Amino acid sequence: MGIALPEPKGHQRDVVSLKAEGHCVVLGTAGSGKTTMAVHRAHYLAKAPEIGGQTLLVTFNKALITYLRGISVVSPSLRIETYHRFARGYLNNRQPPVRIYKDKEQAVQRSLDALRANGSRRAVLDRPIEFFMDELHWMVGHGVTDRGSYVEDVTPRIGRGQPLQQSDREIVFEIYRDYLRQRAEAGYRYDWDDIASIVLRSLKEDSTNRRYRHIVVDEGQDFTPEMIRSLAAAIPENGSLTFFGDYAQQIYGSRMSWRSLRLTVREIARFAHNYRNSRQVAHLAQAMSAMPHFRDGVDLVEPTGFDADGPKPTVVKVADHDRQLGEAARQARALGSDRQVAVLTRTRDHEARLRSLLLSEGVSPWRLHRDLSRWPQGPGVFYGTYSSAKGLEFDSVILPLCDRATLPKPSEVLAHGQAEAAARESRQLYVAVTRARTELVLLHSSKLTTLLPDEMSDLYVRVDR
């Protein structure tokens, strides 16, 4: 038996039956039911008489795909998959099998090492490899891959708090160009970042009938502009693209117009009522989104109402940093007997130890990751990263390692500076916090991260262990 799909409430029902031609945008705060609306919208478009047809429900998170398949009634007219699966499938039907170049970081490092060895004294070359990987990801994801647009354009690099100087962009572009050379010499045409641009270019030249009449995008804030443009190009003139998103959950704001994404949007549907989080959890999330490092002009929807009440989030100070995961495992065991609990960390570095600790507590946990084959029903304990839980919800969420020394991640601070790292990492933490329906437990050992409101705030209950 599948997981019950929640019924849409109030104005959510209107979104399900929005026009079936053109572009529709639905923005909502965390917990406003965007995924519920997306699934119902996809089923409606797949089955509606006369206007219905083959429909694609696409998202970015593979664990979320497993969940969506679990709550969806099987329909031959509806397909649910990740963007990259859609892209590879389309290209494989147009040309020889797509081979993805997977040594990008090593190739970029070689380019960087060569420039350093040649005696260039630009300070940007002292940045870590993570900075250059992120910059190349931004360039390709936004379709800014020619020298004129990236190096010479006076428009600031959207999404970066501190723009690079033109001479530094020249260095980055040289690294990008050398990376393309290395990739071509290895016999590859694509990597995961630029596959969307290849799909977009191919669709512009493709006069055959489109496979899908309708496309529904869930968690759309995670898609690069080129991904959105390619999906808009993948529908026929009598088809539709419906975009569901929450820009408070985006790692960094794109601040791009809908027109630049090739979307013609006359009106945006906005949902501010929070059906998921308790009032107390939602108030913490709202306080986080009001902090200075969170605001950067993206299209946010402020929550205005909540359905449930519950305990305040608990901040637990553990005496020893190394004991935080053990405390998280004990809390998960205590809570997981009659509800679904998630223990989430910023990175996968601690997953093996966390799993071992959960097993030692008598808990058989489910790992949130790309190979999760089915979504379990009933009570249980899950573990994974903040990003692996995007789009999902749990009765209780436990977040260990919320120390100032670990959030923002030191590698993010080194690559991007304190201010931008805080802007990016605060969105990751926001995602994790808003996965909790009722109970939220935050663990730390030293000072609480500055990405959260002050520990002495009345938003929390404080406990020492």
Short mmCIF file of C-alpha atoms in Angstrom, two decimals:
data_model
loop_
_atom_site.label_atom_id
_atom_site.label_comp_id
_atom_site.label_asym_id
_atom_site.label_seq_id
_atom_site.Cartn_x
_atom_site.Cartn_y
_atom_site.Cartn_z
CA MET A 1 0.00 0.00 0.00
CA GLY A 2 1.37 3.42 -0.93
CA ILE A 3 1.73 6.44 1.29
CA ALA A 4 -1.44 8.54 1.42
CA LEU A 5 -1.24 11.68 -0.71
CA PRO A 6 -2.58 14.63 1.30
CA GLU A 7 -5.58 16.36 -0.21
CA PRO A 8 -5.08 20.01 -1.25
CA LYS A 9 -6.68 22.60 1.02
CA GLY A 10 -8.33 25.92 0.26
CA HIS A 11 -6.60 27.84 -2.53
CA GLN A 12 -4.26 24.90 -3.09
CA ARG A 13 -7.12 23.35 -5.06
CA ASP A 14 -7.11 26.33 -7.43
CA VAL A 15 -3.44 25.74 -8.27
CA VAL A 16 -4.12 22.13 -9.24
CA SER A 17 -6.42 23.28 -12.04
CA LEU A 18 -4.53 26.36 -13.24
CA LYS A 19 -4.47 26.94 -16.99
CA ALA A 20 -3.01 24.05 -18.97
CA GLU A 21 -1.14 26.22 -21.48
CA GLY A 22 1.86 28.48 -21.00
CA HIS A 23 3.88 29.10 -17.85
CA CYS A 24 2.63 29.10 -14.26
CA VAL A 25 4.69 30.01 -11.18
CA VAL A 26 3.75 29.04 -7.63
CA LEU A 27 5.90 30.34 -4.76
CA GLY A 28 5.35 29.28 -1.19
CA THR A 29 6.94 29.38 2.21
CA ALA A 30 8.29 26.19 3.76
CA GLY A 31 5.42 23.91 4.76
CA SER A 32 2.87 25.56 2.47
CA GLY A 33 2.17 22.33 0.59
CA LYS A 34 4.11 22.98 -2.61
CA THR A 35 4.96 19.31 -3.14
CA THR A 36 1.35 18.27 -2.44
CA MET A 37 0.18 20.80 -5.03
CA ALA A 38 2.86 19.72 -7.50
CA VAL A 39 1.83 16.05 -7.34
CA HIS A 40 -1.88 16.83 -7.65
CA ARG A 41 -1.16 19.28 -10.47
CA ALA A 42 0.85 16.63 -12.33
CA HIS A 43 -1.94 14.05 -11.95
CA TYR A 44 -4.51 16.58 -13.15
CA LEU A 45 -2.49 17.47 -16.25
CA ALA A 46 -1.85 13.81 -17.03
CA LYS A 47 -5.51 12.79 -16.86
CA ALA A 48 -7.74 15.81 -17.59
CA PRO A 49 -9.99 15.29 -20.64
CA GLU A 50 -8.93 17.18 -23.79
CA ILE A 51 -6.19 19.23 -22.09
CA GLY A 52 -4.33 16.32 -20.50
CA GLY A 53 -1.37 14.44 -21.91
CA GLN A 54 2.02 12.98 -21.15
CA THR A 55 3.30 14.79 -18.06
CA LEU A 56 6.72 15.00 -16.41
CA LEU A 57 7.08 15.77 -12.70
CA VAL A 58 10.71 16.73 -12.26
CA THR A 59 12.78 17.60 -9.21
CA PHE A 60 16.41 17.63 -8.10
CA ASN A 61 16.59 15.34 -5.08
CA LYS A 62 16.66 11.56 -5.65
CA ALA A 63 15.40 10.77 -2.15
CA LEU A 64 12.46 13.10 -2.85
CA ILE A 65 11.82 11.21 -6.11
CA THR A 66 11.47 7.99 -4.09
CA TYR A 67 9.03 9.73 -1.74
CA LEU A 68 7.03 11.22 -4.63
CA ARG A 69 6.70 7.83 -6.28
CA GLY A 70 5.49 6.46 -2.97
CA ILE A 71 2.66 9.00 -2.64
CA SER A 72 1.62 8.98 -6.32
CA VAL A 73 -0.96 6.72 -7.90
CA VAL A 74 0.66 5.01 -10.88
CA SER A 75 -0.42 6.54 -14.18
CA PRO A 76 0.88 5.66 -17.65
CA SER A 77 0.69 9.36 -18.55
CA LEU A 78 2.83 10.58 -15.62
CA ARG A 79 6.58 10.19 -15.24
CA ILE A 80 8.52 11.27 -12.13
CA GLU A 81 12.28 11.73 -12.44
CA THR A 82 15.23 13.98 -11.69
CA TYR A 83 16.33 16.68 -14.10
CA HIS A 84 19.53 14.89 -15.04
CA ARG A 85 17.67 11.67 -15.83
CA PHE A 86 15.35 13.64 -18.10
CA ALA A 87 18.31 15.36 -19.77
CA ARG A 88 20.26 12.18 -20.40
CA GLY A 89 17.16 10.42 -21.70
CA TYR A 90 16.46 13.21 -24.17
CA LEU A 91 20.04 13.37 -25.44
CA ASN A 92 20.33 9.59 -25.71
CA ASN A 93 17.34 9.62 -28.06
CA ARG A 94 18.95 12.30 -30.22
CA GLN A 95 22.53 11.05 -30.54
CA PRO A 96 24.95 8.35 -29.38
CA PRO A 97 24.84 7.44 -25.67
CA VAL A 98 25.74 10.36 -23.43
CA ARG A 99 29.03 9.98 -21.56
CA ILE A 100 29.50 12.28 -18.57
CA TYR A 101 32.99 13.56 -17.73
CA LYS A 102 33.51 12.91 -14.02
CA ASP A 103 37.05 14.21 -13.49
CA LYS A 104 36.17 17.90 -13.54
CA GLU A 105 37.71 18.81 -10.19
CA GLN A 106 41.01 17.11 -11.05
CA ALA A 107 41.13 18.87 -14.44
CA VAL A 108 40.38 22.27 -12.89
CA GLN A 109 43.09 21.64 -10.30
CA ARG A 110 45.59 20.93 -13.09
CA SER A 111 44.66 24.19 -14.82
CA LEU A 112 45.01 26.07 -11.54
CA ASP A 113 48.38 24.47 -10.78
CA ALA A 114 49.67 25.38 -14.25
CA LEU A 115 48.76 29.05 -13.81
CA ARG A 116 50.40 29.14 -10.40
CA ALA A 117 53.53 27.49 -11.79
CA ASN A 118 53.71 30.11 -14.57
CA GLY A 119 54.29 32.80 -11.96
CA SER A 120 50.95 34.62 -12.04
CA ARG A 121 50.65 36.75 -8.91
CA ARG A 122 46.92 37.40 -8.96
CA ALA A 123 45.51 36.95 -5.45
CA VAL A 124 42.54 35.02 -6.83
CA LEU A 125 44.90 32.11 -7.53
CA ASP A 126 45.31 31.68 -3.78
CA ARG A 127 41.65 30.71 -3.50
CA PRO A 128 40.93 26.99 -2.84
CA ILE A 129 39.68 24.67 -5.57
CA GLU A 130 36.13 24.90 -4.14
CA PHE A 131 35.97 28.55 -5.18
CA PHE A 132 36.81 27.79 -8.81
CA MET A 133 34.46 24.80 -8.97
CA ASP A 134 31.64 26.98 -7.69
CA GLU A 135 32.45 29.80 -10.12
CA LEU A 136 32.49 27.44 -13.11
CA HIS A 137 29.23 25.90 -11.92
CA TRP A 138 27.69 29.38 -11.81
CA MET A 139 28.99 30.34 -15.27
CA VAL A 140 27.64 27.23 -16.96
CA GLY A 141 24.42 27.11 -14.96
CA HIS A 142 23.58 30.67 -15.99
CA GLY A 143 24.71 30.22 -19.60
CA VAL A 144 27.47 32.82 -19.19
CA THR A 145 30.25 30.95 -20.98
CA ASP A 146 31.67 33.36 -23.55
CA ARG A 147 34.44 35.77 -22.69
CA GLY A 148 32.44 38.89 -23.48
CA SER A 149 29.58 37.99 -21.14
CA TYR A 150 31.68 36.76 -18.25
CA VAL A 151 34.85 38.88 -18.35
CA GLU A 152 33.87 42.15 -20.00
CA ASP A 153 30.22 42.55 -19.05
CA VAL A 154 29.90 45.29 -16.42
CA THR A 155 26.89 43.54 -14.84
CA PRO A 156 27.92 42.19 -11.41
CA ARG A 157 28.09 38.45 -11.03
CA ILE A 158 24.58 37.66 -9.78
CA GLY A 159 24.57 35.64 -6.58
CA ARG A 160 27.96 36.76 -5.27
CA GLY A 161 28.09 39.26 -2.44
CA GLN A 162 31.52 40.60 -3.45
CA PRO A 163 31.95 40.78 -7.27
CA LEU A 164 35.25 39.61 -8.74
CA GLN A 165 37.44 42.20 -10.41
CA GLN A 166 37.64 41.95 -14.19
CA SER A 167 41.26 40.80 -14.05
CA ASP A 168 40.24 37.99 -11.70
CA ARG A 169 37.40 36.97 -14.01
CA GLU A 170 39.99 36.79 -16.79
CA ILE A 171 41.91 34.22 -14.73
CA VAL A 172 38.75 32.20 -14.02
CA PHE A 173 37.80 32.24 -17.70
CA GLU A 174 41.27 31.02 -18.66
CA ILE A 175 40.85 28.10 -16.24
CA TYR A 176 37.42 27.35 -17.73
CA ARG A 177 38.78 27.37 -21.27
CA ASP A 178 41.67 25.07 -20.31
CA TYR A 179 39.23 22.73 -18.57
CA LEU A 180 37.20 22.44 -21.79
CA ARG A 181 40.40 21.61 -23.66
CA GLN A 182 41.28 18.83 -21.22
CA ARG A 183 37.77 17.41 -21.37
CA ALA A 184 37.73 17.37 -25.16
CA GLU A 185 41.14 15.68 -25.28
CA ALA A 186 39.76 12.98 -22.98
CA GLY A 187 36.97 12.35 -25.49
CA TYR A 188 34.03 13.87 -23.60
CA ARG A 189 31.51 16.54 -24.59
CA TYR A 190 29.58 16.97 -21.34
CA ASP A 191 29.78 17.16 -17.59
CA TRP A 192 26.85 17.38 -15.18
CA ASP A 193 26.97 21.18 -15.13
CA ASP A 194 26.65 21.89 -18.85
CA ILE A 195 24.26 19.10 -19.84
CA ALA A 196 21.33 21.54 -19.46
CA SER A 197 22.86 23.93 -22.01
CA ILE A 198 23.37 21.02 -24.43
CA VAL A 199 19.72 19.99 -23.99
CA LEU A 200 18.56 23.58 -24.56
CA ARG A 201 20.64 23.92 -27.71
CA SER A 202 19.41 20.57 -29.03
CA LEU A 203 15.76 21.42 -28.32
CA LYS A 204 16.06 24.64 -30.31
CA GLU A 205 17.07 22.55 -33.33
CA ASP A 206 14.55 19.75 -32.68
CA SER A 207 11.40 20.01 -34.81
CA THR A 208 9.98 16.63 -33.76
CA ASN A 209 6.97 16.30 -31.47
CA ARG A 210 7.73 16.91 -27.83
CA ARG A 211 7.57 13.87 -25.55
CA TYR A 212 5.72 15.72 -22.78
CA ARG A 213 2.79 18.05 -23.15
CA HIS A 214 3.10 19.24 -19.57
CA ILE A 215 6.05 19.62 -17.18
CA VAL A 216 5.73 20.28 -13.44
CA VAL A 217 8.87 21.42 -11.59
CA ASP A 218 9.01 20.76 -7.84
CA GLU A 219 11.67 22.42 -5.65
CA GLY A 220 12.38 24.69 -8.61
CA GLN A 221 14.69 26.96 -6.60
CA ASP A 222 17.35 24.24 -6.89
CA PHE A 223 17.43 24.34 -10.69
CA THR A 224 19.96 26.43 -12.57
CA PRO A 225 18.62 29.01 -15.03
CA GLU A 226 19.75 26.83 -17.95
CA MET A 227 17.77 23.90 -16.56
CA ILE A 228 14.61 26.01 -16.37
CA ARG A 229 15.19 27.35 -19.89
CA SER A 230 15.62 23.84 -21.26
CA LEU A 231 12.42 22.63 -19.58
CA ALA A 232 10.52 25.61 -20.99
CA ALA A 233 11.81 24.64 -24.44
CA ALA A 234 10.74 21.02 -23.92
CA ILE A 235 6.98 21.65 -24.03
CA PRO A 236 4.86 22.21 -27.16
CA GLU A 237 2.91 25.39 -27.88
CA ASN A 238 -0.27 23.86 -26.46
CA GLY A 239 1.52 22.57 -23.35
CA SER A 240 2.39 23.98 -19.95
CA LEU A 241 5.24 24.36 -17.49
CA THR A 242 4.35 24.82 -13.81
CA PHE A 243 7.13 25.97 -11.47
CA PHE A 244 6.88 25.39 -7.70
CA GLY A 245 9.59 26.95 -5.56
CA ASP A 246 10.71 28.65 -2.35
CA TYR A 247 13.66 30.99 -2.75
CA ALA A 248 14.29 31.02 0.99
CA GLN A 249 15.63 27.49 0.47
CA GLN A 250 17.98 28.40 -2.37
CA ILE A 251 21.68 28.15 -1.52
CA TYR A 252 22.19 31.60 -3.04
CA GLY A 253 19.72 33.87 -4.77
CA SER A 254 19.74 34.04 -8.55
CA ARG A 255 17.78 37.32 -8.59
CA MET A 256 16.92 36.70 -12.23
CA SER A 257 13.73 37.82 -13.92
CA TRP A 258 11.25 35.23 -15.09
CA ARG A 259 11.70 36.58 -18.60
CA SER A 260 15.44 35.83 -18.48
CA LEU A 261 14.46 32.24 -17.65
CA ARG A 262 12.33 32.20 -20.84
CA LEU A 263 9.13 32.12 -18.80
CA THR A 264 6.16 34.34 -19.60
CA VAL A 265 4.53 34.86 -16.22
CA ARG A 266 1.52 37.13 -15.93
CA GLU A 267 0.71 36.37 -12.30
CA ILE A 268 2.46 34.48 -9.50
CA ALA A 269 0.46 32.34 -7.07
CA ARG A 270 1.81 32.80 -3.54
CA PHE A 271 1.19 30.63 -0.49
CA ALA A 272 2.10 31.92 2.95
CA HIS A 273 0.16 29.54 5.21
CA ASN A 274 2.39 26.93 6.85
CA TYR A 275 0.60 23.56 7.08
CA ARG A 276 3.69 21.56 8.15
CA ASN A 277 5.63 23.20 10.94
CA SER A 278 4.33 23.88 14.41
CA ARG A 279 4.00 27.54 15.29
CA GLN A 280 7.18 27.32 17.40
CA VAL A 281 9.32 25.76 14.65
CA ALA A 282 7.92 28.20 12.10
CA HIS A 283 8.74 31.18 14.33
CA LEU A 284 12.37 30.04 14.50
CA ALA A 285 12.51 29.66 10.71
CA GLN A 286 10.96 33.10 10.29
CA ALA A 287 13.52 34.61 12.67
CA MET A 288 16.32 32.95 10.69
CA SER A 289 15.03 34.39 7.41
CA ALA A 290 14.95 37.88 8.97
CA MET A 291 18.65 37.81 9.90
CA PRO A 292 20.92 40.16 7.89
CA HIS A 293 22.95 37.44 6.15
CA PHE A 294 19.74 35.83 4.85
CA ARG A 295 18.38 38.84 2.97
CA ASP A 296 19.64 39.30 -0.59
CA GLY A 297 16.64 40.39 -2.61
CA VAL A 298 15.34 36.99 -3.68
CA ASP A 299 11.61 36.47 -4.13
CA LEU A 300 10.64 35.34 -0.61
CA VAL A 301 7.16 34.52 0.65
CA GLU A 302 6.72 35.46 4.30
CA PRO A 303 4.64 32.94 6.34
CA THR A 304 1.43 34.38 7.79
CA GLY A 305 -0.33 31.46 9.49
CA PHE A 306 0.25 28.08 11.10
CA ASP A 307 -2.02 25.10 11.76
CA ALA A 308 -0.25 23.30 14.61
CA ASP A 309 1.13 24.04 18.05
CA GLY A 310 4.04 22.27 19.73
CA PRO A 311 7.06 22.58 22.01
CA LYS A 312 9.71 25.21 21.47
CA PRO A 313 12.85 24.03 19.66
CA THR A 314 15.31 22.59 22.17
CA VAL A 315 18.94 23.73 22.22
CA VAL A 316 21.03 21.05 23.90
CA LYS A 317 24.56 21.94 24.99
CA VAL A 318 26.66 18.77 25.14
CA ALA A 319 29.82 18.96 27.25
CA ASP A 320 32.05 17.26 24.67
CA HIS A 321 31.92 17.89 20.91
CA ASP A 322 32.59 14.21 20.19
CA ARG A 323 29.52 13.19 22.20
CA GLN A 324 27.05 15.14 20.09
CA LEU A 325 26.36 12.32 17.64
CA GLY A 326 25.83 9.87 20.50
CA GLU A 327 23.34 12.25 22.11
CA ALA A 328 21.59 12.64 18.74
CA ALA A 329 21.33 8.84 18.43
CA ARG A 330 19.84 8.52 21.92
CA GLN A 331 17.29 11.25 21.22
CA ALA A 332 16.39 9.58 17.92
CA ARG A 333 15.80 6.25 19.65
CA ALA A 334 13.58 7.88 22.26
CA LEU A 335 11.50 9.77 19.70
CA GLY A 336 11.45 7.19 16.91
CA SER A 337 9.23 4.59 18.53
CA ASP A 338 6.00 6.24 17.43
CA ARG A 339 6.96 8.81 14.78
CA GLN A 340 9.34 9.55 11.92
CA VAL A 341 12.59 11.18 13.05
CA ALA A 342 15.46 12.57 10.97
CA VAL A 343 19.00 13.20 12.19
CA LEU A 344 20.54 15.64 9.72
CA THR A 345 24.11 16.90 9.37
CA ARG A 346 25.62 19.49 7.04
CA THR A 347 27.93 16.99 5.28
CA ARG A 348 28.23 13.22 4.87
CA ASP A 349 31.48 13.15 6.87
CA HIS A 350 29.77 11.81 10.00
CA GLU A 351 27.27 9.40 8.43
CA ALA A 352 29.18 6.17 9.07
CA ARG A 353 29.69 6.98 12.76
CA LEU A 354 26.11 8.18 13.14
CA ARG A 355 24.77 4.96 11.63
CA SER A 356 26.95 2.90 13.98
CA LEU A 357 25.70 4.85 16.99
CA LEU A 358 22.07 4.45 15.91
CA LEU A 359 22.55 0.70 15.48
CA SER A 360 24.12 0.50 18.94
CA GLU A 361 20.96 2.13 20.30
CA GLY A 362 18.88 -0.64 18.72
CA VAL A 363 17.70 1.55 15.82
CA SER A 364 17.73 0.34 12.20
CA PRO A 365 17.92 3.68 10.36
CA TRP A 366 17.10 4.64 6.78
CA ARG A 367 19.76 6.65 4.96
CA LEU A 368 18.55 9.56 2.80
CA HIS A 369 20.54 9.24 -0.40
CA ARG A 370 20.25 8.75 -4.15
CA ASP A 371 19.88 4.95 -3.99
CA LEU A 372 16.97 4.89 -1.53
CA SER A 373 14.71 2.42 -3.38
CA ARG A 374 11.46 2.82 -1.46
CA TRP A 375 9.94 5.14 1.09
CA PRO A 376 9.18 3.34 4.38
CA GLN A 377 5.84 3.73 6.09
CA GLY A 378 5.21 4.20 9.78
CA PRO A 379 7.60 5.21 12.57
CA GLY A 380 11.33 5.10 12.02
CA VAL A 381 14.62 6.98 12.04
CA PHE A 382 16.27 8.54 8.99
CA TYR A 383 19.69 10.13 8.68
CA GLY A 384 21.39 12.19 5.98
CA THR A 385 22.49 15.66 4.99
CA TYR A 386 20.49 18.87 5.07
CA SER A 387 20.24 18.86 1.27
CA SER A 388 19.21 15.19 1.06
CA ALA A 389 16.11 16.05 3.10
CA LYS A 390 14.91 18.83 0.77
CA GLY A 391 11.21 18.54 0.03
CA LEU A 392 10.70 15.97 2.80
CA GLU A 393 9.17 16.30 6.26
CA PHE A 394 9.47 14.45 9.55
CA ASP A 395 7.67 14.55 12.88
CA SER A 396 10.95 15.27 14.66
CA VAL A 397 14.30 16.59 13.43
CA ILE A 398 17.60 16.44 15.31
CA LEU A 399 20.49 18.65 14.16
CA PRO A 400 23.85 17.89 15.79
CA LEU A 401 27.02 19.92 15.27
CA CYS A 402 25.37 23.35 15.28
CA ASP A 403 28.54 24.98 16.62
CA ARG A 404 29.91 28.31 15.49
CA ALA A 405 33.18 26.59 14.52
CA THR A 406 31.43 24.19 12.12
CA LEU A 407 28.57 26.31 10.71
CA PRO A 408 29.25 27.92 8.28
CA LYS A 409 31.50 25.15 7.02
CA PRO A 410 35.14 26.28 7.31
CA SER A 411 35.75 25.28 3.68
CA GLU A 412 32.92 27.60 2.57
CA VAL A 413 34.42 30.47 4.57
CA LEU A 414 37.84 29.83 3.05
CA ALA A 415 36.44 29.70 -0.48
CA HIS A 416 33.95 32.59 -0.36
CA GLY A 417 34.60 34.68 2.74
CA GLN A 418 32.59 34.90 5.95
CA ALA A 419 29.69 37.01 4.65
CA GLU A 420 28.91 34.97 1.57
CA ALA A 421 29.47 31.67 3.37
CA ALA A 422 26.93 32.76 5.98
CA ALA A 423 24.42 33.70 3.26
CA ARG A 424 24.78 30.30 1.58
CA GLU A 425 24.96 28.13 4.68
CA SER A 426 22.02 29.84 6.38
CA ARG A 427 19.78 28.57 3.59
CA GLN A 428 21.05 25.03 4.07
CA LEU A 429 20.30 25.26 7.80
CA TYR A 430 16.88 26.78 7.04
CA VAL A 431 16.07 23.71 4.94
CA ALA A 432 17.02 21.41 7.82
CA VAL A 433 15.04 23.36 10.43
CA THR A 434 11.88 23.46 8.32
CA ARG A 435 11.82 19.67 7.84
CA ALA A 436 10.43 19.36 11.40
CA ARG A 437 6.69 19.15 11.89
CA THR A 438 6.69 19.33 15.69
CA GLU A 439 9.95 18.61 17.56
CA LEU A 440 13.26 20.24 16.70
CA VAL A 441 16.45 19.52 18.65
CA LEU A 442 19.65 21.53 18.04
CA LEU A 443 22.92 20.22 19.51
CA HIS A 444 26.16 22.11 20.12
CA SER A 445 29.15 22.01 22.46
CA SER A 446 30.73 25.46 22.26
CA LYS A 447 29.06 28.63 21.06
CA LEU A 448 25.89 28.20 19.01
CA THR A 449 26.29 29.03 15.32
CA THR A 450 25.62 32.64 14.36
CA LEU A 451 23.36 31.34 11.57
CA LEU A 452 20.70 30.87 14.27
CA PRO A 453 19.14 33.53 16.51
CA ASP A 454 20.96 34.06 19.80
CA GLU A 455 20.87 31.08 22.15
CA MET A 456 19.30 33.21 24.90
CA SER A 457 16.32 34.03 22.69
CA ASP A 458 12.91 32.98 23.97
CA LEU A 459 12.51 30.99 20.75
CA TYR A 460 14.23 28.04 22.47
CA VAL A 461 14.22 25.80 25.50
CA ARG A 462 17.83 25.29 26.69
CA VAL A 463 19.18 22.05 28.15
CA ASP A 464 22.69 21.11 29.33
CA ARG A 465 23.94 17.53 29.03
#
